Coordinates of C-alpha atoms and ligand atoms in Angstrom, one line a residue:
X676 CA 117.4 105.9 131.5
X677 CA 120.3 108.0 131.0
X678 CA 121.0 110.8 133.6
X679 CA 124.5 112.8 133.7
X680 CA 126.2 110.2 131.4
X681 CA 124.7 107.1 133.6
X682 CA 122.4 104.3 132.1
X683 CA 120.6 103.6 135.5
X684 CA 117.4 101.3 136.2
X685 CA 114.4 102.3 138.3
X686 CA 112.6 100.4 140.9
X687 CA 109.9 99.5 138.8
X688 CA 109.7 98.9 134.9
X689 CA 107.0 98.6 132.5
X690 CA 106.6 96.2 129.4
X691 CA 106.6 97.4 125.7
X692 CA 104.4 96.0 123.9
X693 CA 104.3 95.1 119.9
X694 CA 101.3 96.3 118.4
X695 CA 100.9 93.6 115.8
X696 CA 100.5 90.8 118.1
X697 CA 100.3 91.8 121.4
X698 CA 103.5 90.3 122.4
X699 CA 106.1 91.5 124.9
X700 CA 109.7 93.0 123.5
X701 CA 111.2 94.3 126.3
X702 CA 110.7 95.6 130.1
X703 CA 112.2 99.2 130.4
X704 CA 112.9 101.6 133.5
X705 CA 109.8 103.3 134.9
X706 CA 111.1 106.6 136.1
X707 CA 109.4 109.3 138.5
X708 CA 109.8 112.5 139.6
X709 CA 113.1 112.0 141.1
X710 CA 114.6 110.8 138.4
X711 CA 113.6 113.7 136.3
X712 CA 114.9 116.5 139.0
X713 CA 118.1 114.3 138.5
X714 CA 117.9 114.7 134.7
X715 CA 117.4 118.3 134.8
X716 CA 119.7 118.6 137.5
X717 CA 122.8 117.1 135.1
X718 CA 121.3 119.0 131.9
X719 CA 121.7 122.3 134.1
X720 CA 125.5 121.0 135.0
X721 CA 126.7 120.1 131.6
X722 CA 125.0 123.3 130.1
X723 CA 127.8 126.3 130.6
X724 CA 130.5 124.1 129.2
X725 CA 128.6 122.8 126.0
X726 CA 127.1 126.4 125.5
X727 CA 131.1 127.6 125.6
X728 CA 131.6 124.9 122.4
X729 CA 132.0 126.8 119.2
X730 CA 129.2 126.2 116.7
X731 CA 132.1 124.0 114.5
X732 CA 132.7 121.8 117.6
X733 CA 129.1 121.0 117.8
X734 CA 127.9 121.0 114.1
X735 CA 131.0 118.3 114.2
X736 CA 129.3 116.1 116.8
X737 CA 125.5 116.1 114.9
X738 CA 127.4 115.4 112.0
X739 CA 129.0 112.6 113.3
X740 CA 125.7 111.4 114.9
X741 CA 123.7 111.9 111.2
X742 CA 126.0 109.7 109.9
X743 CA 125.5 107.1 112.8
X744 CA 122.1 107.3 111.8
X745 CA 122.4 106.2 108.6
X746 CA 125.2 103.3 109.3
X747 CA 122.3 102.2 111.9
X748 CA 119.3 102.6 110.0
X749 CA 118.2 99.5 109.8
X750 CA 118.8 98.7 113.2
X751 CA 116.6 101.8 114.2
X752 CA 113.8 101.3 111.7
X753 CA 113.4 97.5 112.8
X754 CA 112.9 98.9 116.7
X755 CA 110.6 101.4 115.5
X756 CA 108.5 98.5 113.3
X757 CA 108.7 96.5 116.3
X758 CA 107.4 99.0 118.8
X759 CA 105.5 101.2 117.0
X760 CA 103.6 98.7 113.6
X761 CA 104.9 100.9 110.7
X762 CA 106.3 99.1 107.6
X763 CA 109.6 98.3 107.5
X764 CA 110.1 100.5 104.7
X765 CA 108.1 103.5 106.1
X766 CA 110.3 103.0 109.1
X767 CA 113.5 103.3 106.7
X768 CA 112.0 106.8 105.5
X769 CA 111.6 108.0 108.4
X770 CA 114.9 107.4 109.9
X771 CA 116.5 109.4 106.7
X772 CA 113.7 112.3 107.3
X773 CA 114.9 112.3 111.1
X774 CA 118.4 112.1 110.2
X775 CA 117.9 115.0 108.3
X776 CA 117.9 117.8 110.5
X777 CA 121.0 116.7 112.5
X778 CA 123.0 117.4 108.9
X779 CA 120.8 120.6 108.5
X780 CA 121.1 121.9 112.1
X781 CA 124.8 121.1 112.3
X782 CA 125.5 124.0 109.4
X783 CA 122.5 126.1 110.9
X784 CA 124.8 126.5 113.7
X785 CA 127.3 128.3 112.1
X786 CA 124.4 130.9 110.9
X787 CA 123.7 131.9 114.3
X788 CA 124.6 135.9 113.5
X789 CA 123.8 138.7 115.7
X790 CA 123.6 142.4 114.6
X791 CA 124.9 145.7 115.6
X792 CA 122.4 148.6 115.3
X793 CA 122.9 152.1 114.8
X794 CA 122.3 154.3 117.7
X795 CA 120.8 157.9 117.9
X796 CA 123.9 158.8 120.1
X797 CA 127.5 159.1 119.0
X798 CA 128.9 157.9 122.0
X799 CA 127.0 154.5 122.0
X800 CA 126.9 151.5 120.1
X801 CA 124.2 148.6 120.0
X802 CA 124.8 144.8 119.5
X803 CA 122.4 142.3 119.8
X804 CA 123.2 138.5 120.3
X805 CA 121.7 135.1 120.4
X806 CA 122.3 132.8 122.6
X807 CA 121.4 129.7 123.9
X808 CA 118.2 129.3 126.1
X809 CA 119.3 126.7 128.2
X810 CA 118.0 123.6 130.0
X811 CA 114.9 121.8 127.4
X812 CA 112.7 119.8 128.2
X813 CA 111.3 117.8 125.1
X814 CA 108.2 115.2 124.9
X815 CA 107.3 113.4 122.5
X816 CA 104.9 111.1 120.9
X817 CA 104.9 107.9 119.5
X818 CA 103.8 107.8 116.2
X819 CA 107.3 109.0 114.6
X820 CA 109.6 107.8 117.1
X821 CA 113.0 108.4 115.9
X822 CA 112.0 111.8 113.9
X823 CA 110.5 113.7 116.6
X824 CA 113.2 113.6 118.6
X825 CA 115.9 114.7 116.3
X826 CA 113.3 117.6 115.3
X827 CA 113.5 119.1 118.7
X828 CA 117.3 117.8 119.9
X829 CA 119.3 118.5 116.9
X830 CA 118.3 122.1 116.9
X831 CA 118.7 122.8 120.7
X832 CA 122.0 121.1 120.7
X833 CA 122.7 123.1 117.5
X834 CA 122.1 126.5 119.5
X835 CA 124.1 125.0 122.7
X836 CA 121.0 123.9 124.7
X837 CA 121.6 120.8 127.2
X838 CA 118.1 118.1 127.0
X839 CA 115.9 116.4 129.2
X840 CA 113.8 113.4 126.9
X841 CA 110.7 112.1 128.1
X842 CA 109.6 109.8 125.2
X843 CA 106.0 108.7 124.4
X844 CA 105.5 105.2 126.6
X845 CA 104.6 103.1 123.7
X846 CA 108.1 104.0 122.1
X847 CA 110.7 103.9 124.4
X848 CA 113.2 101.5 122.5
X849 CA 113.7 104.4 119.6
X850 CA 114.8 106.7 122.3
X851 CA 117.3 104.5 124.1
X852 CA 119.0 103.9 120.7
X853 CA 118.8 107.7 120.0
X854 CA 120.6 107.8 123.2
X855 CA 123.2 105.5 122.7
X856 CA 124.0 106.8 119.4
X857 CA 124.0 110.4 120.7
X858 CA 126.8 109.2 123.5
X859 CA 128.7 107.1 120.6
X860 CA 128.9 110.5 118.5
X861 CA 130.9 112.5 121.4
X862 CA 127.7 114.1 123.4
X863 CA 129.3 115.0 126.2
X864 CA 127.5 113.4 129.8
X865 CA 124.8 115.0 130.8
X866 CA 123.8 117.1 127.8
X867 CA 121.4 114.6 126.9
X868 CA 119.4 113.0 129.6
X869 CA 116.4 110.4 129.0
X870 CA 113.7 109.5 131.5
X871 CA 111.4 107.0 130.3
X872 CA 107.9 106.3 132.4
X873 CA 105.0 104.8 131.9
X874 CA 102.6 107.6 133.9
X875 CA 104.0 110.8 132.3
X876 CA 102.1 113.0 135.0
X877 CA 105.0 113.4 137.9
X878 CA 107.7 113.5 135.0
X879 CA 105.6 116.0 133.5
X880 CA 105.4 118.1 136.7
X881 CA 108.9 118.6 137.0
X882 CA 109.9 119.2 133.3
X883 CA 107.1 122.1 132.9
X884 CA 107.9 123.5 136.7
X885 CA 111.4 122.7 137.7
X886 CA 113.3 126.5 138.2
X887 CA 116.5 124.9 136.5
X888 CA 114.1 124.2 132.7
X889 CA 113.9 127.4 130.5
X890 CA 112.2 125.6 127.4
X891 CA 109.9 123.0 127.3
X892 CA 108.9 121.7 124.0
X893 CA 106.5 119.3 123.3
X894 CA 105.1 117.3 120.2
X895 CA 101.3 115.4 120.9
X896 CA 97.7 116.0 121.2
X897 CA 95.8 119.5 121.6
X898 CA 94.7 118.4 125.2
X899 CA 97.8 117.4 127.1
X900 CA 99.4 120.4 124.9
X901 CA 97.5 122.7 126.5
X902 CA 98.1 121.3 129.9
X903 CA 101.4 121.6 129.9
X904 CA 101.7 124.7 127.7
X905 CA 99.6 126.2 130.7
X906 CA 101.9 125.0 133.5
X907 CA 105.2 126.0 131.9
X908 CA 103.8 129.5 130.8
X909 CA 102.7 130.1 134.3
X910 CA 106.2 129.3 135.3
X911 CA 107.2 131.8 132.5
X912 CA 109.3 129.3 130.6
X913 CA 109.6 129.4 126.6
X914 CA 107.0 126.6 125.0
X915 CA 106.4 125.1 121.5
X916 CA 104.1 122.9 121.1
X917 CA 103.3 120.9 117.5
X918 CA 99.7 119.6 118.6
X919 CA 97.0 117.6 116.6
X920 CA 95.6 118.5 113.2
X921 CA 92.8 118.1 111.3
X922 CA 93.7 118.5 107.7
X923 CA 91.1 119.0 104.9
X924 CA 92.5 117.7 101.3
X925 CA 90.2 119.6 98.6
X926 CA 89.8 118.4 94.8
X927 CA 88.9 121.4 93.3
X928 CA 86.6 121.8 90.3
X929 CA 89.5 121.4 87.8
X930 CA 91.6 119.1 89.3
X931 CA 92.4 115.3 87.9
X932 CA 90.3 113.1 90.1
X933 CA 92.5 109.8 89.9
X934 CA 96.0 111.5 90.2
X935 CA 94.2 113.4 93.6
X936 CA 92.8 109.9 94.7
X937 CA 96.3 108.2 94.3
X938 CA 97.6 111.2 96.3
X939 CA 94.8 111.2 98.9
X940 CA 94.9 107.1 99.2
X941 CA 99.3 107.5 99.5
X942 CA 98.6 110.3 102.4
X943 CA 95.9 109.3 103.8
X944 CA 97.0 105.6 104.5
X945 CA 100.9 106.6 105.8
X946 CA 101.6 105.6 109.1
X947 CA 98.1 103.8 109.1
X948 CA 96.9 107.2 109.1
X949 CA 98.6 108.2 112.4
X950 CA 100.2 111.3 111.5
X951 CA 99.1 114.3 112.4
X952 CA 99.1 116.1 109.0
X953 CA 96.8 112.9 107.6
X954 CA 93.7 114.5 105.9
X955 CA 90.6 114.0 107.8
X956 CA 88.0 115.5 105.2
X957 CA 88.7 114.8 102.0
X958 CA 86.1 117.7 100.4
X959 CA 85.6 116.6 96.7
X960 CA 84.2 118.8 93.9
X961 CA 80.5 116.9 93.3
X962 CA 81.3 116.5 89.8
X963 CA 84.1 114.4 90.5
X964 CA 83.2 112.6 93.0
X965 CA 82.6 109.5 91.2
X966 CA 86.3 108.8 89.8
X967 CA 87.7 110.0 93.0
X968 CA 86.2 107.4 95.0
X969 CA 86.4 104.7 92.6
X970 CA 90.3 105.0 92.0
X971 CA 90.4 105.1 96.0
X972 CA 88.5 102.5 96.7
X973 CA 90.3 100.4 94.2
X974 CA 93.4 101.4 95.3
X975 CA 92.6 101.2 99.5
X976 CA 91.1 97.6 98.5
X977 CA 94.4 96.1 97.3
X978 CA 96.8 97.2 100.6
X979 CA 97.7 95.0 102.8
X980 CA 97.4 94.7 106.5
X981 CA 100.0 92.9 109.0
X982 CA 103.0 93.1 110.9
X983 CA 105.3 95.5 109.2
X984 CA 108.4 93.1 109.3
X985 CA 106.8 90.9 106.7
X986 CA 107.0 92.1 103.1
X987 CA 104.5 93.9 100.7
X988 CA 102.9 95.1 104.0
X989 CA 101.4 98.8 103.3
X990 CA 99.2 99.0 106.8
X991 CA 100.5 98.4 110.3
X992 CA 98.7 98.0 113.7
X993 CA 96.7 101.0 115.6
X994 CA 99.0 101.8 118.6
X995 CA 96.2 100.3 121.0
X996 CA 92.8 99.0 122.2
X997 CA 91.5 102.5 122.7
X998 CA 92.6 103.8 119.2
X999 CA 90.7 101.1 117.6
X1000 CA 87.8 101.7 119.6
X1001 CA 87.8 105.1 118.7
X1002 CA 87.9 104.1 114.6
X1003 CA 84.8 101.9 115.5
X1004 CA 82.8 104.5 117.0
X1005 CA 83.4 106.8 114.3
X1006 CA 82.5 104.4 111.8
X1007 CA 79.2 103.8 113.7
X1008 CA 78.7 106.9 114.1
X1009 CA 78.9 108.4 110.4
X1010 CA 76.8 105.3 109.2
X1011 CA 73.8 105.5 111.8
X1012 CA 73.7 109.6 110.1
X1013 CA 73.7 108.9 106.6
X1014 CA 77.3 107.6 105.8
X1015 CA 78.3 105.4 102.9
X1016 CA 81.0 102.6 103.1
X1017 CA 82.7 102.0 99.7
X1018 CA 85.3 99.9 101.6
X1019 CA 86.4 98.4 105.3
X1020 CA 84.7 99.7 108.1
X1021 CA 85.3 97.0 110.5
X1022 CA 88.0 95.3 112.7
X1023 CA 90.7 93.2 111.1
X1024 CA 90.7 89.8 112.4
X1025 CA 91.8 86.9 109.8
X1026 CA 95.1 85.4 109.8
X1027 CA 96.2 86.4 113.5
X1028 CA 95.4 89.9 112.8
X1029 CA 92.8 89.6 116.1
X1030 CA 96.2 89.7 118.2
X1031 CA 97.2 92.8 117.0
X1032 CA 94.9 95.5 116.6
X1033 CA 94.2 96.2 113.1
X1034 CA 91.6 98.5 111.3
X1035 CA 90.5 97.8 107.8
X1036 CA 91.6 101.0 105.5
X1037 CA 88.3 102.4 105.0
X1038 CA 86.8 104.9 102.6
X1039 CA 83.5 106.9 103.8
X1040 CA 81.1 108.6 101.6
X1041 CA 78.9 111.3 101.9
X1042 CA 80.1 112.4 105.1
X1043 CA 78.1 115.6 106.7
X1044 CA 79.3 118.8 109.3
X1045 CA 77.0 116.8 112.0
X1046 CA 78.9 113.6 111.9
X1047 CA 82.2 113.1 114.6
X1048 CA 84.6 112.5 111.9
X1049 CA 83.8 115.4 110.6
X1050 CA 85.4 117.4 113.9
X1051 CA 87.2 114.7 115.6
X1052 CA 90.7 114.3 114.8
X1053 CA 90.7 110.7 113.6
X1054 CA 94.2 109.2 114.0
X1055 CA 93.3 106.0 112.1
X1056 CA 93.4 104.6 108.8
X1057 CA 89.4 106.2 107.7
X1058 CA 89.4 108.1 104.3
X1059 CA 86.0 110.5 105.1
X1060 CA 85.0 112.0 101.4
X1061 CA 83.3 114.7 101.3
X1062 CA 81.1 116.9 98.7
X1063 CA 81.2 120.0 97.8
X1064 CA 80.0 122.6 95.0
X1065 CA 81.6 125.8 95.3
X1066 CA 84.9 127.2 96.1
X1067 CA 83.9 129.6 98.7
X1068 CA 82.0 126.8 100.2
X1069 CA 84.8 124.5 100.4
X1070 CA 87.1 126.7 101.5
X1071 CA 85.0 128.0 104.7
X1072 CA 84.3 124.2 105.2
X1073 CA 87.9 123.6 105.5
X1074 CA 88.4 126.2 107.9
X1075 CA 85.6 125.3 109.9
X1076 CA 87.9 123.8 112.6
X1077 CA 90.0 124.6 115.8
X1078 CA 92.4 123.0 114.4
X1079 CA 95.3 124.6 111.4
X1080 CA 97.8 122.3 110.9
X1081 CA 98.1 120.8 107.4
X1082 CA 96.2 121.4 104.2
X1083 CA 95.9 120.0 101.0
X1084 CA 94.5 121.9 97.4
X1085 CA 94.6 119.6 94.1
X1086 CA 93.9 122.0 91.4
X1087 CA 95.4 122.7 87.6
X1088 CA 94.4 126.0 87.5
X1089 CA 97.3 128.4 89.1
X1090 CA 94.7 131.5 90.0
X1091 CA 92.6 128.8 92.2
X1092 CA 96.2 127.7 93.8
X1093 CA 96.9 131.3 95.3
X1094 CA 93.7 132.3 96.0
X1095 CA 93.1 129.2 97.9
X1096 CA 96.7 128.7 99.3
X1097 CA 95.8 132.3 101.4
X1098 CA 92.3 132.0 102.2
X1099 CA 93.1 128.5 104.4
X1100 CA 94.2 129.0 108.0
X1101 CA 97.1 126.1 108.1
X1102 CA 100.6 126.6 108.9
X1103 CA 101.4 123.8 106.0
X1104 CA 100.0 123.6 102.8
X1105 CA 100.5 121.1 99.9
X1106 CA 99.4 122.0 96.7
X1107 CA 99.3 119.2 94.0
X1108 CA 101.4 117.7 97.0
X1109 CA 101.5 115.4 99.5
X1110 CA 104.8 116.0 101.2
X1111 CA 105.4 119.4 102.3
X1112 CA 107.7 118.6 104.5
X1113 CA 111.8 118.8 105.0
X1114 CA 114.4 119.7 107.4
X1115 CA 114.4 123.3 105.7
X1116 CA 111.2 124.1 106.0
X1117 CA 109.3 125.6 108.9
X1118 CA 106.7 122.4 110.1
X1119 CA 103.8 123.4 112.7
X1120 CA 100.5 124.7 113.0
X1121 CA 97.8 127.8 113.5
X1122 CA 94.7 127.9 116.1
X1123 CA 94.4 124.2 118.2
X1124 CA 97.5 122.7 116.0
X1125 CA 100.2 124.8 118.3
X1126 CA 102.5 127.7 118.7
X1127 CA 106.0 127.9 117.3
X1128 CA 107.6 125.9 114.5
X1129 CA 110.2 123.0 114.2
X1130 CA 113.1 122.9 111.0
X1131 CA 114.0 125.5 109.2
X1132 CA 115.6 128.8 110.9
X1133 CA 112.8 129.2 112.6
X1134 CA 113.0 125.8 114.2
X1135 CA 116.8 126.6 115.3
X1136 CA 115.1 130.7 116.8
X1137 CA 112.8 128.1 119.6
X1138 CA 115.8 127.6 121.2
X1139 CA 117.8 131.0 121.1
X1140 CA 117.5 134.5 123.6
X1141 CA 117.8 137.9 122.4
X1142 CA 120.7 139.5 124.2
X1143 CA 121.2 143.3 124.1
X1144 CA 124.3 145.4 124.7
X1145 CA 124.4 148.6 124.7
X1146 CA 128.5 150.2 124.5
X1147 CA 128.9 153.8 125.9
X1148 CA 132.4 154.2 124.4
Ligands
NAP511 P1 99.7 112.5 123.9 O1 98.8 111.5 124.5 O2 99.4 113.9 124.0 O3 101.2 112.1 124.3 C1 102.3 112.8 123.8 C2 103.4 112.8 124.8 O4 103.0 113.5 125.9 C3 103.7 111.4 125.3 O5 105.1 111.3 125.6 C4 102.9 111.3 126.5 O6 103.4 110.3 127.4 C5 103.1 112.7 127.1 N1 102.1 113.0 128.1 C6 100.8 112.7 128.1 N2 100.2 113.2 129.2 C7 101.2 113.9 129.9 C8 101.2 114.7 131.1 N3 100.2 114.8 131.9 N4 102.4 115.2 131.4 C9 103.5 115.1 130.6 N5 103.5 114.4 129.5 C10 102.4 113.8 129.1 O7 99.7 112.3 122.3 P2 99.9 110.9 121.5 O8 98.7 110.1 121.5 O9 101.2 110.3 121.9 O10 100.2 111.5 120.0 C11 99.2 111.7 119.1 C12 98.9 113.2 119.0 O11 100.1 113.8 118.6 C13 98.0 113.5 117.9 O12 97.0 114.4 118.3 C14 98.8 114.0 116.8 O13 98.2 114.9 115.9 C15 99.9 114.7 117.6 N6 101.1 114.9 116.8 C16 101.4 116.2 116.3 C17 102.6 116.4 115.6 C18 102.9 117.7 115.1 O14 104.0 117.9 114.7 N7 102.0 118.7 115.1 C19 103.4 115.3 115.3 C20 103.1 114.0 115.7 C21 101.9 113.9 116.5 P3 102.7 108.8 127.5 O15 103.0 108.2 126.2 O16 103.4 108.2 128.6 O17 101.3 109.0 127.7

């Protein structure tokens, strides 16, 4: 862990595991409560002088560290395929997409303008300014390692916030090499602090209740979300929190059924379908139904399952036991009510695969509102198709959720694209695309999926106060 410039160890430590064949890589510190008063402590310490560094003196430092990234990319992506299962290559991407908003928050920070407004009085004069909000506390998850913790750093450190990290326990090995590579880029001590554990519930106490934390921001599911959203909100600190998703993917009447099903089968499969932006109903015009699920199945039937070190991989390992449980019961579940299943379905075993735990990449058809997948956020590699005849239909379908994170609309037809693209409550939509994502552009979701956004200004206002002067002169 690294407290006020310190790598220290803890009493205890806890093993990280690799999730393509159970194996052991390394034990690291299991920290408490203590250890996370200390963190916030030395984040609270370092803050004054690093919010007194111009915006060019920091924009200097996340420069430097962008470009660590890259020299050390593939040295970061191999600890991220190691811990986490993605493909080495998938790893490599995401590494670039994380180093990304270091570059684009380092020149954000030179944009952070106030305003002078007129006044109804002669004698007074009004400026507002923006400042930094302090001592964050970030959490994150474990499904992109590397990029959700440049997300939420690089723009507090952008606005002259100091950090507390409290990664997901699956992934600590990312974080410590985020660390180090933070401290090789000129961080000062203690404006980045990391507290790895393996039972987040004391760490979590402090972060969303300690007097000395004014932001806590937090990447995961809707559940623990709320939890904590609850506790810091009752202890009247500022929150974000990018929560899970849901996403419906529609092929409209007009659309091109194969160049939707490669798109659906490239999305859908990512991360082993870990990402909370995968689709989880895939709602298909009835007419073209057919060549939609033939070009997916085709193209779902020739990927490749193993450990992502070894080459021409596409699908990794589920994080753990209880994920693949869960893709079992939903499976069972959809086929005891009427399912179809054009492909996989079951438990990867062959070829060593049982020591890992590895889901076939499955396509379901026919899926109904009554079945789980059809309201359970999936989180696994299970493409769930299903039909549709009208517009209207579809789109009240899609919204038929809790959650509003990401959306998808294949269409040809420019009229459908608006009308649709307003009428679905998601904070992200791709139309004809199935990447709406970037540094630039503001990432999070409606309803369930969260409050506030990361990137894009927006991203960089999560971690700035309004400050009002008014002059009598
Ligand atoms: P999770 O169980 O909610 O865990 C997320 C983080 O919260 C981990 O660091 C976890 O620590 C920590 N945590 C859990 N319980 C806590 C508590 N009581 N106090 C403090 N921290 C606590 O979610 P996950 O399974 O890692 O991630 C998957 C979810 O994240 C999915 O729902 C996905 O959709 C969502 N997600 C959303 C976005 C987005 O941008 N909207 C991006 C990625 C993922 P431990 O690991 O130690 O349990």
């Amino acid at each position: 862990m690294l407290i006020d410039g310190a790598w220290e160890k803890a009493d205890q430590q806890f093993d990280v595991i690799n999730p393509a064949d159970g194996s052991v890589l390394e034990a690291v510190p299991d920290g408490g409560a203590d250890h996370a008063v200390r963190a916030v402590e030395a984040a609270h310490a370092a803050f004054p002088a690093w919010a007194e560094t111009t915006a060019y003196e920091r924009a200097a430092i996340l420069m430097k560290a962008h470009a660590l990234m890259l020299e050390r990319r593939d040295e970061l992506a191999r600890t991220m395929t190691l811990e986490q299962g993605k493909p080495l290559r998938a790893a490599t991407t995401e590494v670039r997409y994380g180093a990304d908003f270091l570059s684009w928050f380092a020149e954000e920070a030179k944009r952070i303008e106030g305003r002078t407004i007129p006044s109804a009085r002669r004698d007074q004069r009004f400026l507002a300014v923006r400042q930094p909000v302090g001592v964050v506390a970030a959490i994150t998850p474990w499904n992109y390692p590397v990029s959700m913790i440049t997300r939420k750093l690089a723009p507090a450190l952008a606005a002259g916030c100091t950090a507390v990290l409290k990664p997901a326990e699956a992934t600590p090995l990312t974080a410590i090499a985020m660390m180090r590579l933070f401290e090789d880029a000129g961080v000062p001590k203690g404006v980045v602090n990391l507290v790895t554990c393996s039972d987040p519930v004391p760490v979590g106490k402090v972060l969303t209740t300690h007097s000395k934390v004014r932001k806590v921001t937090f990447t995961g599911s809707t559940a623990v979300g709320k939890m904590l959203a609850g506790k810091a909100a009752a202890n009247m600190k500022r929150v974000s929190c990018e929560l899970g998703g849901h996403a419906p993917f529609l092929v409209l009447e007009d659309a091109d059924p194969v160049h939707a099903a490669k798109g659906a089968q490239l999305l859908k499969f990512l991360n082993t379908g870990q990402a909370c932006i995968s689709p989880n109903r895939i709602f298909v015009h009835r007419s073209k139904v057919e060549p939609f699920v033939a070009t997916l199945t085709e193209r779902v039937g020739r990927m490749k399952a193993g450990s992502g070190l070894e080459e021409g991989v596409s699908i990794g390992p589920l994080v753990n036991q209880a994920a693949l449980d869960k893709m079992s019961r939903q499976v069972d579940d959809a086929r005891s009510l009427g399912a179809g299943v054009a492909c996989g379905g079951d438990r990867l075993t062959d070829g060593g695969l049982d020591r890992g735990f590895f889901f076939a990449p499955t396509v379901l058809t026919d899926v109904t509102p009554d079945m789980l997948i059809y309201r359970e956020e999936t989180f696994g590699p299970i493409a769930a198709i299903v039909p549709f005849e009208g517009e209207q239909e579809a789109i009240a379908m899609a919204n038929d959720t809790n959650y509003g994170l990401a959306a998808y609309i294949y269409t040809r037809d420019i009229a459908r694209a608006f009308r649709t693209f307003e009428a679905l409550e998601f904070g992200i939509i791709g139309i004809n695309d199935i990447n709406p994502t970037s540094a630039a552009a503001p990432f999070g979701g409606m309803k369930d999926s969260g409050l506030g956004r990361e990137g894009a200004h927006e991203g960089l206002d999560e971690y700035l106060e309004t400050k009002l002067g008014g002059f009598a002169i």
